[in-house]
mmCIF file with all atom_site columns, C-alpha atoms in Angstrom:
data_model
loop_
_atom_site.group_PDB
_atom_site.id
_atom_site.type_symbol
_atom_site.label_atom_id
_atom_site.label_alt_id
_atom_site.label_comp_id
_atom_site.label_asym_id
_atom_site.label_entity_id
_atom_site.label_seq_id
_atom_site.pdbx_PDB_ins_code
_atom_site.Cartn_x
_atom_site.Cartn_y
_atom_site.Cartn_z
_atom_site.occupancy
_atom_site.B_iso_or_equiv
_atom_site.pdbx_formal_charge
_atom_site.auth_seq_id
_atom_site.auth_comp_id
_atom_site.auth_asym_id
_atom_site.auth_atom_id
_atom_site.pdbx_PDB_model_num
ATOM 1   C CA . VAL A 1 1   ? 114.775 111.717 87.897  1.00 0.00 ? 19  VAL A CA 1
ATOM 2   C CA . GLU A 1 2   ? 114.912 110.196 91.217  1.00 0.00 ? 20  GLU A CA 1
ATOM 3   C CA . SER A 1 3   ? 112.107 108.018 90.680  1.00 0.00 ? 21  SER A CA 1
ATOM 4   C CA . VAL A 1 4   ? 114.301 106.914 87.612  1.00 0.00 ? 22  VAL A CA 1
ATOM 5   C CA . VAL A 1 5   ? 117.376 106.482 89.352  1.00 0.00 ? 23  VAL A CA 1
ATOM 6   C CA . LEU A 1 6   ? 115.454 104.271 91.722  1.00 0.00 ? 24  LEU A CA 1
ATOM 7   C CA . LEU A 1 7   ? 114.918 102.063 89.156  1.00 0.00 ? 25  LEU A CA 1
ATOM 8   C CA . LEU A 1 8   ? 118.264 102.218 87.963  1.00 0.00 ? 26  LEU A CA 1
ATOM 9   C CA . LEU A 1 9   ? 119.384 101.216 91.465  1.00 0.00 ? 27  LEU A CA 1
ATOM 10  C CA . ARG A 1 10  ? 117.071 98.499  91.686  1.00 0.00 ? 28  ARG A CA 1
ATOM 11  C CA . ASN A 1 11  ? 118.146 96.968  88.263  1.00 0.00 ? 29  ASN A CA 1
ATOM 12  C CA . ALA A 1 12  ? 121.646 97.027  89.465  1.00 0.00 ? 30  ALA A CA 1
ATOM 13  C CA . VAL A 1 13  ? 121.215 95.403  92.930  1.00 0.00 ? 31  VAL A CA 1
ATOM 14  C CA . GLU A 1 14  ? 117.903 92.560  92.170  1.00 0.00 ? 32  GLU A CA 1
ATOM 15  C CA . GLY A 1 15  ? 118.951 91.838  88.210  1.00 0.00 ? 33  GLY A CA 1
ATOM 16  C CA . SER A 1 16  ? 115.928 93.424  87.008  1.00 0.00 ? 34  SER A CA 1
ATOM 17  C CA . TRP A 1 17  ? 113.593 96.289  87.143  1.00 0.00 ? 35  TRP A CA 1
ATOM 18  C CA . ARG A 1 18  ? 109.616 93.876  87.690  1.00 0.00 ? 36  ARG A CA 1
ATOM 19  C CA . PHE A 1 19  ? 107.724 93.867  90.165  1.00 0.00 ? 37  PHE A CA 1
ATOM 20  C CA . HIS A 1 20  ? 108.307 90.527  92.258  1.00 0.00 ? 38  HIS A CA 1
ATOM 21  C CA . LEU A 1 21  ? 104.854 90.487  92.819  1.00 0.00 ? 39  LEU A CA 1
ATOM 22  C CA . HIS A 1 22  ? 102.634 87.850  90.815  1.00 0.00 ? 40  HIS A CA 1
ATOM 23  C CA . GLY A 1 23  ? 99.888  90.608  88.002  1.00 0.00 ? 41  GLY A CA 1
ATOM 24  C CA . LEU A 1 24  ? 102.571 93.144  88.616  1.00 0.00 ? 42  LEU A CA 1
ATOM 25  C CA . ASP A 1 25  ? 105.713 91.221  86.808  1.00 0.00 ? 43  ASP A CA 1
ATOM 26  C CA . ALA A 1 26  ? 104.898 92.517  83.045  1.00 0.00 ? 44  ALA A CA 1
ATOM 27  C CA . VAL A 1 27  ? 106.261 95.220  81.854  1.00 0.00 ? 45  VAL A CA 1
ATOM 28  C CA . VAL A 1 28  ? 103.381 98.295  81.455  1.00 0.00 ? 46  VAL A CA 1
ATOM 29  C CA . PRO A 1 29  ? 101.872 97.063  85.247  1.00 0.00 ? 47  PRO A CA 1
ATOM 30  C CA . SER A 1 30  ? 105.921 97.623  86.090  1.00 0.00 ? 48  SER A CA 1
ATOM 31  C CA . VAL A 1 31  ? 106.114 100.759 85.023  1.00 0.00 ? 49  VAL A CA 1
ATOM 32  C CA . PHE A 1 32  ? 102.477 101.899 86.082  1.00 0.00 ? 50  PHE A CA 1
ATOM 33  C CA . ALA A 1 33  ? 102.593 100.695 89.458  1.00 0.00 ? 51  ALA A CA 1
ATOM 34  C CA . HIS A 1 34  ? 106.546 102.075 90.092  1.00 0.00 ? 52  HIS A CA 1
ATOM 35  C CA . LEU A 1 35  ? 105.359 106.241 88.995  1.00 0.00 ? 53  LEU A CA 1
ATOM 36  C CA . ILE A 1 36  ? 102.092 105.289 91.596  1.00 0.00 ? 54  ILE A CA 1
ATOM 37  C CA . LEU A 1 37  ? 103.920 103.943 94.594  1.00 0.00 ? 55  LEU A CA 1
ATOM 38  C CA . TYR A 1 38  ? 107.481 106.714 93.474  1.00 0.00 ? 56  TYR A CA 1
ATOM 39  C CA . LEU A 1 39  ? 104.019 109.563 93.732  1.00 0.00 ? 57  LEU A CA 1
ATOM 40  C CA . GLY A 1 40  ? 103.029 108.599 97.318  1.00 0.00 ? 58  GLY A CA 1
ATOM 41  C CA . SER A 1 41  ? 106.421 108.454 98.519  1.00 0.00 ? 59  SER A CA 1
ATOM 42  C CA . THR A 1 42  ? 107.348 112.236 97.630  1.00 0.00 ? 60  THR A CA 1
ATOM 43  C CA . ALA A 1 43  ? 104.220 112.677 100.156 1.00 0.00 ? 61  ALA A CA 1
ATOM 44  C CA . ALA A 1 44  ? 105.596 109.270 102.904 1.00 0.00 ? 62  ALA A CA 1
ATOM 45  C CA . PRO A 1 45  ? 108.721 107.747 101.198 1.00 0.00 ? 63  PRO A CA 1
ATOM 46  C CA . PHE A 1 46  ? 109.693 105.318 104.546 1.00 0.00 ? 64  PHE A CA 1
ATOM 47  C CA . PRO A 1 47  ? 106.672 103.361 104.282 1.00 0.00 ? 65  PRO A CA 1
ATOM 48  C CA . PHE A 1 48  ? 106.611 102.680 100.796 1.00 0.00 ? 66  PHE A CA 1
ATOM 49  C CA . PHE A 1 49  ? 110.770 101.878 101.446 1.00 0.00 ? 67  PHE A CA 1
ATOM 50  C CA . ARG A 1 50  ? 109.589 99.130  103.986 1.00 0.00 ? 68  ARG A CA 1
ATOM 51  C CA . PHE A 1 51  ? 107.408 97.100  101.012 1.00 0.00 ? 69  PHE A CA 1
ATOM 52  C CA . PRO A 1 52  ? 109.669 94.375  99.535  1.00 0.00 ? 70  PRO A CA 1
ATOM 53  C CA . GLY A 1 53  ? 107.518 94.646  96.001  1.00 0.00 ? 71  GLY A CA 1
ATOM 54  C CA . TYR A 1 54  ? 108.351 98.196  95.699  1.00 0.00 ? 72  TYR A CA 1
ATOM 55  C CA . LEU A 1 55  ? 112.420 98.261  95.184  1.00 0.00 ? 73  LEU A CA 1
ATOM 56  C CA . GLY A 1 56  ? 113.072 94.100  95.483  1.00 0.00 ? 74  GLY A CA 1
ATOM 57  C CA . PRO A 1 57  ? 114.487 91.923  98.977  1.00 0.00 ? 75  PRO A CA 1
ATOM 58  C CA . SER A 1 58  ? 117.703 93.112  98.939  1.00 0.00 ? 76  SER A CA 1
ATOM 59  C CA . LEU A 1 59  ? 117.037 96.926  99.316  1.00 0.00 ? 77  LEU A CA 1
ATOM 60  C CA . TYR A 1 60  ? 114.215 95.917  101.517 1.00 0.00 ? 78  TYR A CA 1
ATOM 61  C CA . CYS A 1 61  ? 116.415 94.539  103.882 1.00 0.00 ? 79  CYS A CA 1
ATOM 62  C CA . ALA A 1 62  ? 118.805 97.740  103.786 1.00 0.00 ? 80  ALA A CA 1
ATOM 63  C CA . MET A 1 63  ? 116.571 99.750  104.595 1.00 0.00 ? 81  MET A CA 1
ATOM 64  C CA . THR A 1 64  ? 114.497 98.111  107.192 1.00 0.00 ? 82  THR A CA 1
ATOM 65  C CA . CYS A 1 65  ? 118.447 97.479  109.239 1.00 0.00 ? 83  CYS A CA 1
ATOM 66  C CA . TYR A 1 66  ? 118.834 100.982 108.709 1.00 0.00 ? 84  TYR A CA 1
ATOM 67  C CA . GLN A 1 67  ? 115.847 101.983 110.157 1.00 0.00 ? 85  GLN A CA 1
ATOM 68  C CA . THR A 1 68  ? 116.349 99.690  112.976 1.00 0.00 ? 86  THR A CA 1
ATOM 69  C CA . ILE A 1 69  ? 119.796 101.250 113.120 1.00 0.00 ? 87  ILE A CA 1
ATOM 70  C CA . ALA A 1 70  ? 119.102 104.743 112.537 1.00 0.00 ? 88  ALA A CA 1
ATOM 71  C CA . ASN A 1 71  ? 115.898 105.313 114.953 1.00 0.00 ? 89  ASN A CA 1
ATOM 72  C CA . PRO A 1 72  ? 118.009 105.982 118.239 1.00 0.00 ? 90  PRO A CA 1
ATOM 73  C CA . LEU A 1 73  ? 120.257 108.335 117.000 1.00 0.00 ? 91  LEU A CA 1
ATOM 74  C CA . MET A 1 74  ? 117.611 110.461 115.291 1.00 0.00 ? 92  MET A CA 1
ATOM 75  C CA . LEU A 1 75  ? 116.254 109.950 119.108 1.00 0.00 ? 93  LEU A CA 1
ATOM 76  C CA . LEU A 1 76  ? 119.703 110.993 120.190 1.00 0.00 ? 94  LEU A CA 1
ATOM 77  C CA . LEU A 1 77  ? 120.048 114.300 118.362 1.00 0.00 ? 95  LEU A CA 1
ATOM 78  C CA . ALA A 1 78  ? 116.137 115.205 119.579 1.00 0.00 ? 96  ALA A CA 1
ATOM 79  C CA . SER A 1 79  ? 116.809 115.181 123.120 1.00 0.00 ? 97  SER A CA 1
ATOM 80  C CA . ARG A 1 80  ? 119.891 116.467 122.098 1.00 0.00 ? 98  ARG A CA 1
ATOM 81  C CA . LEU A 1 81  ? 118.675 119.599 120.647 1.00 0.00 ? 99  LEU A CA 1
ATOM 82  C CA . ASP A 1 82  ? 115.690 119.918 123.304 1.00 0.00 ? 100 ASP A CA 1
ATOM 83  C CA . GLU A 1 83  ? 117.057 122.609 125.456 1.00 0.00 ? 101 GLU A CA 1
ATOM 84  C CA . GLY A 1 84  ? 113.488 123.344 127.380 1.00 0.00 ? 102 GLY A CA 1
ATOM 85  C CA . GLY A 1 85  ? 113.184 119.822 128.542 1.00 0.00 ? 103 GLY A CA 1
ATOM 86  C CA . ARG A 1 86  ? 110.489 119.606 126.862 1.00 0.00 ? 104 ARG A CA 1
ATOM 87  C CA . LEU A 1 87  ? 110.640 115.489 125.917 1.00 0.00 ? 105 LEU A CA 1
ATOM 88  C CA . PRO A 1 88  ? 110.110 112.863 128.220 1.00 0.00 ? 106 PRO A CA 1
ATOM 89  C CA . GLU A 1 89  ? 112.423 111.119 128.216 1.00 0.00 ? 107 GLU A CA 1
ATOM 90  C CA . ALA A 1 90  ? 112.279 108.547 129.561 1.00 0.00 ? 108 ALA A CA 1
ATOM 91  C CA . GLU A 1 91  ? 109.554 107.312 128.452 1.00 0.00 ? 109 GLU A CA 1
ATOM 92  C CA . LEU A 1 92  ? 110.519 108.056 124.885 1.00 0.00 ? 110 LEU A CA 1
ATOM 93  C CA . TRP A 1 93  ? 113.850 105.852 125.169 1.00 0.00 ? 111 TRP A CA 1
ATOM 94  C CA . ALA A 1 94  ? 111.144 103.102 126.104 1.00 0.00 ? 112 ALA A CA 1
ATOM 95  C CA . LEU A 1 95  ? 108.928 102.822 123.568 1.00 0.00 ? 113 LEU A CA 1
ATOM 96  C CA . LEU A 1 96  ? 111.980 103.382 121.102 1.00 0.00 ? 114 LEU A CA 1
ATOM 97  C CA . GLY A 1 97  ? 113.325 100.189 123.359 1.00 0.00 ? 115 GLY A CA 1
ATOM 98  C CA . GLY A 1 98  ? 110.188 97.860  123.214 1.00 0.00 ? 116 GLY A CA 1
ATOM 99  C CA . ALA A 1 99  ? 109.554 99.230  119.839 1.00 0.00 ? 117 ALA A CA 1
ATOM 100 C CA . THR A 1 100 ? 112.898 97.138  118.329 1.00 0.00 ? 118 THR A CA 1
ATOM 101 C CA . GLY A 1 101 ? 112.331 94.169  120.652 1.00 0.00 ? 119 GLY A CA 1
ATOM 102 C CA . LEU A 1 102 ? 108.541 93.074  118.835 1.00 0.00 ? 120 LEU A CA 1
ATOM 103 C CA . VAL A 1 103 ? 111.036 94.130  115.108 1.00 0.00 ? 121 VAL A CA 1
ATOM 104 C CA . LEU A 1 104 ? 114.418 91.859  116.687 1.00 0.00 ? 122 LEU A CA 1
ATOM 105 C CA . LEU A 1 105 ? 112.219 89.766  117.833 1.00 0.00 ? 123 LEU A CA 1
ATOM 106 C CA . GLY A 1 106 ? 109.295 89.576  114.329 1.00 0.00 ? 124 GLY A CA 1
ATOM 107 C CA . ALA A 1 107 ? 112.544 88.800  112.368 1.00 0.00 ? 125 ALA A CA 1
ATOM 108 C CA . GLY A 1 108 ? 113.638 86.655  114.379 1.00 0.00 ? 126 GLY A CA 1
ATOM 109 C CA . LEU A 1 109 ? 110.942 84.472  114.364 1.00 0.00 ? 127 LEU A CA 1
ATOM 110 C CA . MET A 1 110 ? 110.258 85.615  110.870 1.00 0.00 ? 128 MET A CA 1
ATOM 111 C CA . GLY A 1 111 ? 113.339 83.498  110.454 1.00 0.00 ? 129 GLY A CA 1
ATOM 112 C CA . CYS A 1 112 ? 113.239 81.055  111.963 1.00 0.00 ? 130 CYS A CA 1
ATOM 113 C CA . TYR A 1 113 ? 109.718 79.912  110.539 1.00 0.00 ? 131 TYR A CA 1
ATOM 114 C CA . MET A 1 114 ? 111.036 80.660  106.937 1.00 0.00 ? 132 MET A CA 1
ATOM 115 C CA . VAL A 1 115 ? 111.667 77.163  104.996 1.00 0.00 ? 133 VAL A CA 1
ATOM 116 C CA . PRO A 1 116 ? 113.764 76.469  105.496 1.00 0.00 ? 134 PRO A CA 1
ATOM 117 C CA . GLU A 1 117 ? 115.839 76.640  101.686 1.00 0.00 ? 135 GLU A CA 1
ATOM 118 C CA . TYR A 1 118 ? 113.787 79.864  101.583 1.00 0.00 ? 136 TYR A CA 1
ATOM 119 C CA . ARG A 1 119 ? 115.751 81.265  104.177 1.00 0.00 ? 137 ARG A CA 1
ATOM 120 C CA . LYS A 1 120 ? 119.378 82.064  102.208 1.00 0.00 ? 138 LYS A CA 1
ATOM 121 C CA . THR A 1 121 ? 116.893 83.693  99.326  1.00 0.00 ? 139 THR A CA 1
ATOM 122 C CA . PHE A 1 122 ? 114.835 85.664  101.491 1.00 0.00 ? 140 PHE A CA 1
ATOM 123 C CA . TYR A 1 123 ? 117.738 89.208  101.199 1.00 0.00 ? 141 TYR A CA 1
ATOM 124 C CA . LYS A 1 124 ? 118.916 88.208  97.899  1.00 0.00 ? 142 LYS A CA 1
#
């Protein structure tokens, strides 16, 4: 059921349920790739949501923004739940800040070096 919901969500947002990759855009390869990626995502869901060919560019952009915003919230919740003070909070916040900075720097560089004609269609 979840696989069908993801397929329908992709169709509703992107206008097509087929893959955007050359060679996977036919019916049988698209269905096969969707099922294989779905079965893999049951074990580790977020890496597959980071793959733009799985859900399409719009949902990929939304998932990337969600994960960037959710990481500090998850770390804040973890630090609040840590009663014994076993987590090295300063180091974790520094690592998260550095990683978030790299994500934002990478997104900025990608936007700068993207072909200007395609920039407006990147997440649509």
